[in-house]
Amino acid sequence: MSATSRAQTAANPVVRWLGKDNHGWLLIGYVILLVAVVWTVLPLYWVMISSLKPDADFYKMQDILWPSTFTIQHYVDMIFHSGFPINLRNSLVVALATTVVSTIVGSMAGYALVRLRFGGRKVFGRLLIYSYLAPGSILFIPIFGMMVALHLTNSLFGLGLTYLTFTVPFCTWMMMGYMQTVPVELEEAALVDGANRWTTLWRIVLPLTVPALVVVSVFSFTLSWNEFLYALVLVQNQSVMTAPVGLAFLQAGDVFFWGKIMAASIIMSVPPMVLYLFGQKWLVSGWTLGSVKG
Amino acid sequence: MSTIPAAQREATVLFQKSRNRDWQLGYLLILPAAVVIVGLIAYPFLYSIWMSLQVIRVGGVGRFVWFQNYASLLYGFNSGRFWNSVLVTVEYTVTAELGKFLIGIITALILHHSLKARGLFRTLLFIPWAVPAVVSAYTWRWMFDDRLGLWNTLLLGAGVIQSPVLWLSNIDLALWSVVAATVWQGTPFWTMTYLAGLQSIPSEIYEAAHVDGASSWQSFWSITMPNMVSVIIVTFMLSSIWTSNNLQYVYILTNGGPVNATETFPLLAYTIGMRDYNLGLAAAVPLLFFPVFAILIHFLSGRLLREGFEQ
């Protein structure tokens, strides 16, 4: 399949399987999309509205869809009168660290697997895939046991380590896929000119893989930021908690402070949303490199 | 040897020298990744098997009981709860996957067509992927609230129902409510993947078929579907592994209730391990599911490796 035809399809994605003049089907298509969008956006609208409703409104059976008064009290409470900012900071630290580490480690390992020949290469490749596919439910109990033994519970470092279990295989795999598309000739030219492999990796190959690096970073950050299970299992200390778990602790027994929970939800959704909106272009094109190749 | 030009001899020597350096550099480069894979994935996996053969509490010393934990889960004291979790997990995963598949493929097919505002639709529809699962779980929990939740408000207001629906506390309804939340969040991944797959089918094929007089239906079944089969299968398998391992939704929406109606096996393992502190038994639960995953992983890895290792 040539690169040009793929580019052509992407730029002009007319799937004529619907027929050129089939306006009837087109209309149905629009309707379905509209329904899908409403279904997608309605919960988000609900979060937004609920976060701006005063507490008293939550016990009235009126003004449910559109509050009569708006308030930012919940946001004020969450930002200034709670431990949530600390949780946000913790999430940020872990997510950034994990992203940086796994991007570097993944690039290195991906390059080695794609360009270099060494014994055990295929075995390592296989182990890599198994790691990528390893079900998290099997790992969380033994990892918990290990972290307790290593005194790494209630620590961001320990948490970051566990996140590497899913970010590193993923990053390696993605970088591998993308690096394969970098023409070998460029490196060979550099090698003939006297550069060594290490230099070609950092100076030639990596700069050409920027789209993949963006995808990998966005994915790693988002996965780490959103992660819940390990954060719940490994950290009980409130000042070390990450945002997802901090959110879960906003209920006092049976009472849910929905206004606060919704406000906190919005706040903690901002970073991944920003990353998503910002990196959209790359994400869609980089999707083919990952788990499923087109 | 004198007939071989000097440059070629030199190239051979250089090549052999670089071959050896390849090994050194190769191992150096994969070392960090290898440490993660061996230390944080392979070792815990083996450790988990080791734990499952003992009765062991947090920070305590284990007592070897061989297969007692497994016996207890399969036909002993804990078997009722275990087999319930098997059933719940299967129902949960299959329904969620079907939902995501259907919505995903239909949406992708529509998005693939050149419609106005395609970009806007795409941006909006993919948002749930970026939303943290915790956030969507709490959002849906709030939407499912009996008295003040969005769904009951809308349905009651429209006169569709007379009394509030107990989305999360009704035994027959609870699991499907959880599925709804899972589908809401998980579908964008499928849509994105299918869209990427669709975009890789060159348009010339369609045009050629059109010229040959093929109808839309024919093009769909003989061009689109065969090309998508591999994408669909791989996504199905991957997503099944991830969905069945999902803990957030059941934990936050229903916490396994009512009466274990939504207790999937990860939640069961979590409850046994983190609340009852019985780590050995907890480790055995996911391991019993492992054979199924192993088959999926074997098939998937074969596929991915073939596509990934072209050299």
Tab-separated table of C-alpha atoms in Angstrom, chain A residues 27-173:
chain	number	residue	atom	x	y	z
A	27	LEU	CA	-29.093	12.447	6.816
A	28	ILE	CA	-29.378	9.315	8.900
A	29	GLY	CA	-25.650	9.536	9.428
A	30	TYR	CA	-25.946	13.068	10.741
A	31	VAL	CA	-28.785	12.100	13.046
A	32	ILE	CA	-26.834	9.197	14.469
A	33	LEU	CA	-23.824	11.408	15.017
A	34	LEU	CA	-25.973	13.988	16.707
A	35	VAL	CA	-27.431	11.403	19.037
A	36	ALA	CA	-23.940	10.158	19.764
A	37	VAL	CA	-22.755	13.659	20.539
A	38	VAL	CA	-25.672	14.326	22.866
A	39	TRP	CA	-25.028	11.033	24.620
A	40	THR	CA	-21.366	11.956	24.949
A	41	VAL	CA	-21.804	15.534	26.060
A	42	LEU	CA	-24.782	15.171	28.390
A	43	PRO	CA	-22.794	13.711	31.302
A	44	LEU	CA	-20.202	16.446	30.890
A	45	TYR	CA	-22.903	19.071	30.969
A	46	TRP	CA	-24.243	17.454	34.112
A	47	VAL	CA	-20.876	17.644	35.838
A	48	MET	CA	-20.480	21.265	34.906
A	49	ILE	CA	-23.936	22.265	36.075
A	50	SER	CA	-23.692	20.312	39.297
A	51	SER	CA	-20.394	21.900	40.158
A	52	LEU	CA	-21.976	25.334	39.971
A	53	LYS	CA	-25.058	24.553	42.013
A	54	PRO	CA	-25.252	25.737	45.602
A	55	ASP	CA	-25.478	22.955	48.187
A	56	ALA	CA	-29.022	23.831	49.156
A	57	ASP	CA	-30.186	23.174	45.618
A	58	PHE	CA	-29.101	19.587	45.891
A	59	TYR	CA	-31.909	18.850	48.254
A	60	LYS	CA	-34.610	20.552	46.311
A	61	MET	CA	-36.479	18.663	43.677
A	62	GLN	CA	-36.469	21.655	41.395
A	63	ASP	CA	-33.932	23.517	39.339
A	64	ILE	CA	-32.283	20.237	38.570
A	65	LEU	CA	-31.402	20.863	34.951
A	66	TRP	CA	-30.635	24.528	35.213
A	67	PRO	CA	-29.900	26.021	38.614
A	68	SER	CA	-31.608	29.242	39.615
A	69	THR	CA	-28.447	30.498	41.219
A	70	PHE	CA	-24.906	29.792	40.250
A	71	THR	CA	-22.091	29.572	42.688
A	72	ILE	CA	-18.398	28.977	42.538
A	73	GLN	CA	-18.277	28.101	46.199
A	74	HIS	CA	-17.444	24.475	45.491
A	75	TYR	CA	-14.426	25.449	43.453
A	76	VAL	CA	-13.304	27.860	46.135
A	77	ASP	CA	-13.707	25.157	48.743
A	78	MET	CA	-11.782	22.610	46.736
A	79	ILE	CA	-8.939	24.920	45.842
A	80	PHE	CA	-8.497	26.832	49.068
A	81	HIS	CA	-10.065	24.854	51.843
A	82	SER	CA	-9.183	21.292	51.138
A	83	GLY	CA	-6.286	18.940	50.657
A	84	PHE	CA	-7.174	18.456	47.023
A	85	PRO	CA	-4.482	20.773	45.579
A	86	ILE	CA	-1.919	18.567	47.275
A	87	ASN	CA	-3.443	15.558	45.568
A	88	LEU	CA	-3.281	17.385	42.266
A	89	ARG	CA	0.337	18.196	42.817
A	90	ASN	CA	1.072	14.584	43.627
A	91	SER	CA	-0.643	13.438	40.463
A	92	LEU	CA	1.342	15.959	38.464
A	93	VAL	CA	4.660	14.870	39.918
A	94	VAL	CA	4.033	11.188	39.335
A	95	ALA	CA	2.602	11.647	35.858
A	96	LEU	CA	5.435	13.892	34.703
A	97	ALA	CA	8.128	11.653	36.128
A	98	THR	CA	6.558	8.544	34.655
A	99	THR	CA	6.164	10.205	31.279
A	100	VAL	CA	9.727	11.409	31.089
A	101	VAL	CA	11.203	8.127	32.237
A	102	SER	CA	9.106	5.908	30.033
A	103	THR	CA	9.576	8.078	26.954
A	104	ILE	CA	13.344	7.914	27.312
A	105	VAL	CA	13.447	4.238	28.249
A	106	GLY	CA	10.968	3.382	25.515
A	107	SER	CA	12.905	5.258	22.864
A	108	MET	CA	16.134	3.555	23.820
A	109	ALA	CA	14.681	0.073	23.875
A	110	GLY	CA	12.610	0.683	20.753
A	111	TYR	CA	15.655	1.808	18.836
A	112	ALA	CA	17.667	-1.187	19.950
A	113	LEU	CA	14.967	-3.608	18.910
A	114	VAL	CA	14.502	-2.012	15.534
A	115	ARG	CA	18.017	-1.176	14.435
A	116	LEU	CA	20.453	-3.334	16.296
A	117	ARG	CA	21.105	-7.015	16.100
A	118	PHE	CA	21.919	-8.756	19.320
A	119	GLY	CA	21.260	-12.063	20.896
A	120	GLY	CA	17.938	-12.466	22.615
A	121	ARG	CA	16.348	-9.722	20.574
A	122	LYS	CA	13.355	-11.761	19.580
A	123	VAL	CA	12.903	-13.096	23.092
A	124	PHE	CA	12.935	-9.613	24.491
A	125	GLY	CA	10.431	-8.548	21.870
A	126	ARG	CA	8.126	-11.309	22.937
A	127	LEU	CA	8.516	-10.454	26.629
A	128	LEU	CA	7.716	-6.896	25.725
A	129	ILE	CA	4.424	-7.808	24.143
A	130	TYR	CA	3.497	-10.041	27.037
A	131	SER	CA	4.205	-7.169	29.409
A	132	TYR	CA	2.101	-4.809	27.386
A	133	LEU	CA	-0.795	-7.242	27.487
A	134	ALA	CA	-0.322	-8.353	31.085
A	135	PRO	CA	-3.622	-8.066	32.918
A	136	GLY	CA	-3.356	-5.542	35.730
A	137	SER	CA	-5.571	-7.549	38.019
A	138	ILE	CA	-2.923	-10.237	38.375
A	139	LEU	CA	-0.159	-7.806	39.201
A	140	PHE	CA	-1.670	-5.519	41.762
A	141	ILE	CA	-1.657	-7.969	44.655
A	142	PRO	CA	1.962	-9.124	44.346
A	143	ILE	CA	3.115	-5.585	43.672
A	144	PHE	CA	1.321	-4.483	46.803
A	145	GLY	CA	3.135	-7.201	48.728
A	146	MET	CA	6.452	-6.141	47.220
A	147	MET	CA	5.930	-2.475	47.988
A	148	VAL	CA	5.044	-3.250	51.580
A	149	ALA	CA	8.234	-5.276	51.905
A	150	LEU	CA	10.270	-2.483	50.328
A	151	HIS	CA	8.599	0.153	52.512
A	152	LEU	CA	7.501	1.943	49.377
A	153	THR	CA	3.830	2.233	50.186
A	154	ASN	CA	2.555	5.738	50.737
A	155	SER	CA	5.309	7.043	48.514
A	156	LEU	CA	5.069	8.719	45.144
A	157	PHE	CA	8.241	6.966	44.096
A	158	GLY	CA	6.703	3.557	44.690
A	159	LEU	CA	3.593	4.603	42.826
A	160	GLY	CA	5.622	5.884	39.899
A	161	LEU	CA	7.415	2.567	39.707
A	162	THR	CA	4.158	0.696	39.350
A	163	TYR	CA	3.013	3.031	36.603
A	164	LEU	CA	6.122	2.129	34.658
A	165	THR	CA	4.693	-1.358	34.344
A	166	PHE	CA	2.223	-0.170	31.781
A	167	THR	CA	3.857	2.924	30.353
A	168	VAL	CA	7.242	1.429	29.497
A	169	PRO	CA	6.007	-1.514	27.399
A	170	PHE	CA	3.557	0.760	25.677
A	171	CYS	CA	6.127	3.464	24.932
A	172	THR	CA	8.668	0.931	23.701
A	173	TRP	CA	6.131	-0.632	21.410
